[in-house]
mmCIF file of C-alpha atoms and ligand atoms in Angstrom:
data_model
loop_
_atom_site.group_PDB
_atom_site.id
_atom_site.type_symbol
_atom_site.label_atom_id
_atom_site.label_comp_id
_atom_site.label_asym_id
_atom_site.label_seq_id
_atom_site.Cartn_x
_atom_site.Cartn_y
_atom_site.Cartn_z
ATOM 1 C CA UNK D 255 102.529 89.045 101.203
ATOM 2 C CA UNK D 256 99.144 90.288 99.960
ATOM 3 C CA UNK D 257 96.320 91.005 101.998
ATOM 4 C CA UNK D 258 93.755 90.020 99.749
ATOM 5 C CA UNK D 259 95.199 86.746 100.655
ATOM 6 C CA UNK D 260 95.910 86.626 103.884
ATOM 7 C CA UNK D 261 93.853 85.750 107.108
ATOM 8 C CA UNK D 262 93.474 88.131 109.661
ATOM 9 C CA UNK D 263 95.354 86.275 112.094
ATOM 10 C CA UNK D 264 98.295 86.698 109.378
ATOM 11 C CA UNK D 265 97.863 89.792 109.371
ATOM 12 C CA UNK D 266 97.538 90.153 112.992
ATOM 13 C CA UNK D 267 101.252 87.784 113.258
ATOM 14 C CA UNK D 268 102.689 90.899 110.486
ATOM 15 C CA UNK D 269 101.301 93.894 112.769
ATOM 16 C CA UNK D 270 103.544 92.033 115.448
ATOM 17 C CA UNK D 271 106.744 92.526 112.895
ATOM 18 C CA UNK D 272 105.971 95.491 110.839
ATOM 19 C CA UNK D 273 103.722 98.336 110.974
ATOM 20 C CA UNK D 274 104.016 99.776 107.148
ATOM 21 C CA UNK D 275 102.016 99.037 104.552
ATOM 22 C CA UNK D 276 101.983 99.392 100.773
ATOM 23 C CA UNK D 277 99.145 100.352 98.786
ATOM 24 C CA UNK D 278 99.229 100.465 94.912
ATOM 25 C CA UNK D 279 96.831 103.376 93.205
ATOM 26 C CA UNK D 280 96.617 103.426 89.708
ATOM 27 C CA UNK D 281 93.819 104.547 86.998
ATOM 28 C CA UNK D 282 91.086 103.012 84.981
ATOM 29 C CA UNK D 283 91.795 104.775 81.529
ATOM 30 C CA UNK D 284 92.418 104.689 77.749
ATOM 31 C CA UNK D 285 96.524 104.501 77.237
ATOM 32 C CA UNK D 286 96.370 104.743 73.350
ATOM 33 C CA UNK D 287 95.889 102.489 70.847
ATOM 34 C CA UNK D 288 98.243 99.414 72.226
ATOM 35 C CA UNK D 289 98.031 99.951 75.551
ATOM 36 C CA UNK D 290 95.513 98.702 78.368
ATOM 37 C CA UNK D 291 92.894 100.705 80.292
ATOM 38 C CA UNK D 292 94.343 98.912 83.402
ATOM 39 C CA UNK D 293 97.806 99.877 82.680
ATOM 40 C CA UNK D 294 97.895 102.697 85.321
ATOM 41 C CA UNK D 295 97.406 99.924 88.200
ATOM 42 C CA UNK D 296 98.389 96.875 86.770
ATOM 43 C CA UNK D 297 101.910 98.845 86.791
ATOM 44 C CA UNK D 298 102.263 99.613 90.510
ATOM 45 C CA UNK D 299 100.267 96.595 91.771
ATOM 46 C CA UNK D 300 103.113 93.864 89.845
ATOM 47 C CA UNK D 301 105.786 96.200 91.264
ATOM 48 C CA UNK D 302 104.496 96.539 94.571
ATOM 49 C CA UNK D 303 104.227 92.396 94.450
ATOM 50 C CA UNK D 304 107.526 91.951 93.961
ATOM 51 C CA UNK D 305 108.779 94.460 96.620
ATOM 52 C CA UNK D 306 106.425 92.381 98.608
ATOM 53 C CA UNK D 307 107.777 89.059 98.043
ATOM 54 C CA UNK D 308 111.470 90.452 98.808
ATOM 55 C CA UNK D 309 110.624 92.588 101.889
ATOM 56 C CA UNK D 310 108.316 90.466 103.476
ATOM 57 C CA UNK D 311 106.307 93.912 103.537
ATOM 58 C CA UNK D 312 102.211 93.449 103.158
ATOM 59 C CA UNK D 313 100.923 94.505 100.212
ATOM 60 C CA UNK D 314 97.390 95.924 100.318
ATOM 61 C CA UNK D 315 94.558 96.213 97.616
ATOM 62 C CA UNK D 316 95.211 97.964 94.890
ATOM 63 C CA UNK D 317 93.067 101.472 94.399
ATOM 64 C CA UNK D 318 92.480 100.587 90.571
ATOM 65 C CA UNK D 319 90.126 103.796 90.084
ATOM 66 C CA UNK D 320 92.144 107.432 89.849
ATOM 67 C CA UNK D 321 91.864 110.638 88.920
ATOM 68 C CA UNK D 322 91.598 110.581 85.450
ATOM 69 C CA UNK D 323 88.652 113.213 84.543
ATOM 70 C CA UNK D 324 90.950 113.990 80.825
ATOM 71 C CA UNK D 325 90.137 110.641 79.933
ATOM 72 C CA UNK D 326 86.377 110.415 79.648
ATOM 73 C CA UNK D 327 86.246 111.165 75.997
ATOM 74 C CA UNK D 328 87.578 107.855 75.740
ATOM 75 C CA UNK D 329 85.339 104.549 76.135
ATOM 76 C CA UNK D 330 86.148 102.688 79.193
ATOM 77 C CA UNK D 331 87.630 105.646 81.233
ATOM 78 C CA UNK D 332 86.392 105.537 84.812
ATOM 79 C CA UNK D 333 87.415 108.813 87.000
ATOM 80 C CA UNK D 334 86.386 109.480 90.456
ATOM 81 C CA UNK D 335 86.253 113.556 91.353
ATOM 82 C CA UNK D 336 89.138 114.366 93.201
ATOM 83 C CA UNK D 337 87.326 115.055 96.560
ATOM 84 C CA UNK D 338 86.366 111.013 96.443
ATOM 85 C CA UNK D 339 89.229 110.210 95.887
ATOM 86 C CA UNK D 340 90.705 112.194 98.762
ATOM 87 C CA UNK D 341 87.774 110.429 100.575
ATOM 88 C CA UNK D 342 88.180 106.704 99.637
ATOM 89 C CA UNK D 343 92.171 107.006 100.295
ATOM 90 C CA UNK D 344 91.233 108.712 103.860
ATOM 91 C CA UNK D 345 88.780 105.412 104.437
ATOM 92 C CA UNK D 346 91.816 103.113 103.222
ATOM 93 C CA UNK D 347 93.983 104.717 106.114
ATOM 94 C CA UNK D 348 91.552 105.352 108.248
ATOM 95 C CA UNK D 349 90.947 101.193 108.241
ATOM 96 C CA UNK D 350 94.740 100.255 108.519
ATOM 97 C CA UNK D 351 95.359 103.067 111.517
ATOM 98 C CA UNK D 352 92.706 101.539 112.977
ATOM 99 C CA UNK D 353 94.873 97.936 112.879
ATOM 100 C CA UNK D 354 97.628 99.190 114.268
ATOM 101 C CA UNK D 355 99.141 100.558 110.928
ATOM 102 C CA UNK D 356 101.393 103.883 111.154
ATOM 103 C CA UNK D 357 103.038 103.710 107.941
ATOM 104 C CA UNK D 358 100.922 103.707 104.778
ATOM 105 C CA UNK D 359 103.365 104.109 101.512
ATOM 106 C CA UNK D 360 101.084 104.149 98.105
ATOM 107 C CA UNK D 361 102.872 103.333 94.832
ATOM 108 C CA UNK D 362 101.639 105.280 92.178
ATOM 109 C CA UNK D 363 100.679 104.545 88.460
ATOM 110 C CA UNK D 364 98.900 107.420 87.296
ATOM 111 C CA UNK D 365 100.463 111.457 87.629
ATOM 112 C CA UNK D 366 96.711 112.493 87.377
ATOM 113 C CA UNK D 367 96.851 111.077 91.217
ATOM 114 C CA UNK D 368 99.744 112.866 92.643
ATOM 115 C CA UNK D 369 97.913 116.080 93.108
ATOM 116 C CA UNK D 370 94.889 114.872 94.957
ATOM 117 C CA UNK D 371 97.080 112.504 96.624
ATOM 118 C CA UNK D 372 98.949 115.044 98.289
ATOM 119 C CA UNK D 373 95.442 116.502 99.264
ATOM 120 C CA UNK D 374 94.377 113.828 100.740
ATOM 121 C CA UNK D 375 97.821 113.625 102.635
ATOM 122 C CA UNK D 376 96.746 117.143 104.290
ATOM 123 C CA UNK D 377 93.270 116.227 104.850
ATOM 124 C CA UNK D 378 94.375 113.688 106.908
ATOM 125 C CA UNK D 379 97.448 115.351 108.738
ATOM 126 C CA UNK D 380 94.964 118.363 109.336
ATOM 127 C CA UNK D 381 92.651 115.694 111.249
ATOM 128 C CA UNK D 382 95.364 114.962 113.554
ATOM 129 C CA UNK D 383 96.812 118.669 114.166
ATOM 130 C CA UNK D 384 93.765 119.939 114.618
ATOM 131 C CA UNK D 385 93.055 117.081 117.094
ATOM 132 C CA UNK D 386 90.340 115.424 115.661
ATOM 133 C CA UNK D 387 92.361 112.336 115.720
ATOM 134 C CA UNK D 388 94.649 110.876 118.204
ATOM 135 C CA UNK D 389 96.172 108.437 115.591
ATOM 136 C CA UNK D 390 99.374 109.519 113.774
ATOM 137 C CA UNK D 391 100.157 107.944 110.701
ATOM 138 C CA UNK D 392 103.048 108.468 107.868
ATOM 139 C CA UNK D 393 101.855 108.375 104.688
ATOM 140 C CA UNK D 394 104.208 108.295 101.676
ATOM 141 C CA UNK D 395 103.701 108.833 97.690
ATOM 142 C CA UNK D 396 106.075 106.975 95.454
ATOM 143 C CA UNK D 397 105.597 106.841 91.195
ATOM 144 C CA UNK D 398 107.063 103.839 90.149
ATOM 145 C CA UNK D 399 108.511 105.150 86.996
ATOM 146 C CA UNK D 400 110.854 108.055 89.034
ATOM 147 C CA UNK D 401 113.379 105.994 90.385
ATOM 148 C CA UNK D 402 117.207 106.449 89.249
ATOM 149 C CA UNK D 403 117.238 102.436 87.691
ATOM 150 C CA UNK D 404 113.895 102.573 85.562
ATOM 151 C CA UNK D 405 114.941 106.289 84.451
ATOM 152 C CA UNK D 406 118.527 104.762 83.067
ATOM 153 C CA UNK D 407 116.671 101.913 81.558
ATOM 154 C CA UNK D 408 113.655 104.021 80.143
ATOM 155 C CA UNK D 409 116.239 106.232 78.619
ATOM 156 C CA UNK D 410 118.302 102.993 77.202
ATOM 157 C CA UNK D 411 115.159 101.439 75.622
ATOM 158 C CA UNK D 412 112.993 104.353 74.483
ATOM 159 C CA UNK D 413 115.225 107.908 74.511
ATOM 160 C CA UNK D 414 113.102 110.912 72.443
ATOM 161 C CA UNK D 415 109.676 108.564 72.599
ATOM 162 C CA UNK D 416 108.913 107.968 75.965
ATOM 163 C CA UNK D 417 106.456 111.082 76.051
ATOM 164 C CA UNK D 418 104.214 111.333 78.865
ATOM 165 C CA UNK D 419 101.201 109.735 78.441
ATOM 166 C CA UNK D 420 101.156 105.712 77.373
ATOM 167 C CA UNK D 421 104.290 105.612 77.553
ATOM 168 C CA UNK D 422 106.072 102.387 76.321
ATOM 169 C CA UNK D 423 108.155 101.880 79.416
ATOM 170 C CA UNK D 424 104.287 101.687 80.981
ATOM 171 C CA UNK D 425 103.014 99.436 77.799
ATOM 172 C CA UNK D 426 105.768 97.509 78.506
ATOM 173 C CA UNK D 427 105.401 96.668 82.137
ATOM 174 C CA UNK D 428 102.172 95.779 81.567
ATOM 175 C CA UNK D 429 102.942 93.141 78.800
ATOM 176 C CA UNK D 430 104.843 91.657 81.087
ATOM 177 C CA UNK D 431 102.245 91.123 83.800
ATOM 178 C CA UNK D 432 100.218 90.246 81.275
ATOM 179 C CA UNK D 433 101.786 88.830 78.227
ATOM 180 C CA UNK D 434 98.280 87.727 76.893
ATOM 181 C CA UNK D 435 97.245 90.794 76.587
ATOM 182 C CA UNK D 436 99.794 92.055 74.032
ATOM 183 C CA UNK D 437 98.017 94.483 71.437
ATOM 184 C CA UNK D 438 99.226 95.728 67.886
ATOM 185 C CA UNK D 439 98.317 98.285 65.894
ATOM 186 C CA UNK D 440 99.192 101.351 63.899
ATOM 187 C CA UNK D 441 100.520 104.436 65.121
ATOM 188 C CA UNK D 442 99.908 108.301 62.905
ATOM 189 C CA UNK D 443 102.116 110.052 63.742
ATOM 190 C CA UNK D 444 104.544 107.517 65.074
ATOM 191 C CA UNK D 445 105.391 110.005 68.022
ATOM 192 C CA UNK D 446 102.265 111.799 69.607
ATOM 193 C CA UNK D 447 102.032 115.220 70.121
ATOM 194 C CA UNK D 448 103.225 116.631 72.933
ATOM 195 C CA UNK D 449 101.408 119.779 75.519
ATOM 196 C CA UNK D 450 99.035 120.492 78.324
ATOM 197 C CA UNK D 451 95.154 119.896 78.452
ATOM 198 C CA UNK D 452 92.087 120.603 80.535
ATOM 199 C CA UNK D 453 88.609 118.862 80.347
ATOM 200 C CA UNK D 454 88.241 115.743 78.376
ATOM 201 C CA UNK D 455 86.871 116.975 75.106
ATOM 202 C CA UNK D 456 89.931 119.262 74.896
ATOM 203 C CA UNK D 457 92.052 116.177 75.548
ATOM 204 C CA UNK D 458 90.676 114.469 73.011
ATOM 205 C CA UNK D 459 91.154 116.883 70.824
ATOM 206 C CA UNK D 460 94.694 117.982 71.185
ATOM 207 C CA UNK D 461 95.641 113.824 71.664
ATOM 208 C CA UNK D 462 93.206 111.891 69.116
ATOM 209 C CA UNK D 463 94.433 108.804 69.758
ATOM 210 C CA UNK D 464 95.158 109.107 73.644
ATOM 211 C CA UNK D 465 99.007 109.448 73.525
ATOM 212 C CA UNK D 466 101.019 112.651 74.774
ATOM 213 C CA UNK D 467 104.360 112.891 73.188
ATOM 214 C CA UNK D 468 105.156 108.913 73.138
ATOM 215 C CA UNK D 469 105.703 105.955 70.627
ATOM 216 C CA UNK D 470 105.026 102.974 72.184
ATOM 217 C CA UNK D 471 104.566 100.781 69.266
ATOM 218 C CA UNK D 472 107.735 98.869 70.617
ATOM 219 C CA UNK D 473 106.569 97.983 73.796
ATOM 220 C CA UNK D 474 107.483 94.159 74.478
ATOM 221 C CA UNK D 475 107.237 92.307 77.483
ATOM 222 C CA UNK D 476 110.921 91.700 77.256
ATOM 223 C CA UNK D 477 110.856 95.109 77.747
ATOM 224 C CA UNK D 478 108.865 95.118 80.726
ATOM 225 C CA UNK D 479 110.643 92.872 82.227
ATOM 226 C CA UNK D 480 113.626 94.762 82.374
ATOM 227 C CA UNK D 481 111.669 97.275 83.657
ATOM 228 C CA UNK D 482 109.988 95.492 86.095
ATOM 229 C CA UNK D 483 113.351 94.308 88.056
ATOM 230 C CA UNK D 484 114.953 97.708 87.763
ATOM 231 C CA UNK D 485 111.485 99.263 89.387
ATOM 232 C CA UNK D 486 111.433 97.032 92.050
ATOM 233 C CA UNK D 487 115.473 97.500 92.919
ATOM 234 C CA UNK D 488 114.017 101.274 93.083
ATOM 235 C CA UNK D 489 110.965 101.574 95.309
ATOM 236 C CA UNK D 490 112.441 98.480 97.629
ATOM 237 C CA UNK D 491 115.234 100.923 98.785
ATOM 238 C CA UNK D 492 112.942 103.498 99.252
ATOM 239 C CA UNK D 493 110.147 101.841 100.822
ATOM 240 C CA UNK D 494 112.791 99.759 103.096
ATOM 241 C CA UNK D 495 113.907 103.666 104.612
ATOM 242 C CA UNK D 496 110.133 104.224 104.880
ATOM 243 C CA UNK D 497 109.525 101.305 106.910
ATOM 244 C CA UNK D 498 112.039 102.447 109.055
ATOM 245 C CA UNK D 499 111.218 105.443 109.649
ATOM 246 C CA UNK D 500 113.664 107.073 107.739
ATOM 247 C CA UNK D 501 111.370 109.330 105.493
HETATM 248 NI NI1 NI X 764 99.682 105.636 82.485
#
């Protein structure tokens, strides 16, 4: 169930059911030479869909915009600071508290999120133990890629070149959301380098072409498919012991 396409009297009906909520974040950035700027999102927004559909758990919009500052050397990299970012996700839960929402469980695309995620996650805790709010909310952060089943198939598919950065278990999921969207090209070296970085010119240089320590270049949507089943055997476990309370 997706609330960009519900009514608000269905959603009102789910509030009488459920009180959790997930909420895909992702990035808007450059994943190499075959992958898609959208990748980051379009990855948690098709898993959280199909959690959706089996959990009867509301899905909400997806946060398509990250934390992806390294990126900017790259055309088509969109970044917001870290301190709007806490900002906007404090508005999202903010909203949904407001509703009647206590659980709010984001799947993540990007790592560039996780840190200012888990800011944001105090911001908002602070607010209620310093009693500025009388609201209390759970709030959960989930990467889709770090669950047992897509780590075993990851490591069956791509073992040595999964790397860290456009990956091609991530290429691959996105394929298969959109198999349109398939790109080729050439790959020098075949397997990126691999290391740390700080602003985006210094990304760009160390990673010329985007990648950190991956070969995607056999990314399928077969591929993703696989991928997409095992992810969503994953994060429905966990998000079903979210939803109840359980974590
Ligand atoms: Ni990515």
């Amino acid at each position: 169930m997706q609330l960009h396409l519900s009514t608000w009297q269905e959603v009102e009906a789910y509030l009488e059911r459920a009180t959790a909520i997930i909420v895909p974040i992702g990035s808007t950035e450059q994943h190499g030479p075959n992958g898609l700027i959208g990748t980051d999102a379009i990855c948690p927004e098709v898993v959280a869909r199909g959690v959706g559909d089996e959990e009867d758990a509301l899905v909400g919009p997806t946060i398509s915009v990250g934390m992806a500052q390294h990126h900017l050397a790259f055309p088509g990299s969109i970044t917001l600071r870290p301190s709007t970012l806490i900002a906007c996700v404090s508005d999202y839960v903010d909203s949904l508290m407001r509703h009647g929402f206590e659980g709010v469980y984001f799947l993540n695309g990007h790592g560039g999120n996780i840190a200012t995620l888990n800011a944001a996650f105090s911001e908002i805790y602070a607010s209620a133990s310093l009693g500025h709010s009388s609201r209390r909310v759970r709030l959960s952060l989930t990467n889709w890629w770090d669950g047992p089943e897509v780590r075993r198939v990851s490591r069956e598919l791509y073992s040595g070149i999964e790397g860290s950065h456009a990956t091609p278990s991530e290429v691959s999921l996105s394929y298969y959301a959109y198999p349109d969207a398939v790109k080729s090209a050439t790959f020098e070296p075949r397997v990126a380098p691999s290391g740390r970085f700080r602003d985006a010119e210094d990304y760009r240089r160390r990673f010329p072409d985007g990648r950190i320590g991956s070969d995607p270049s056999g990314a399928s949507p077969q591929a993703g498919e696989r991928l997409f089943h095992a992810a969503v055997r994953d994060v429905r476990n966990d998000y079903r012991a979210f939803a109840a309370g359980g974590r």
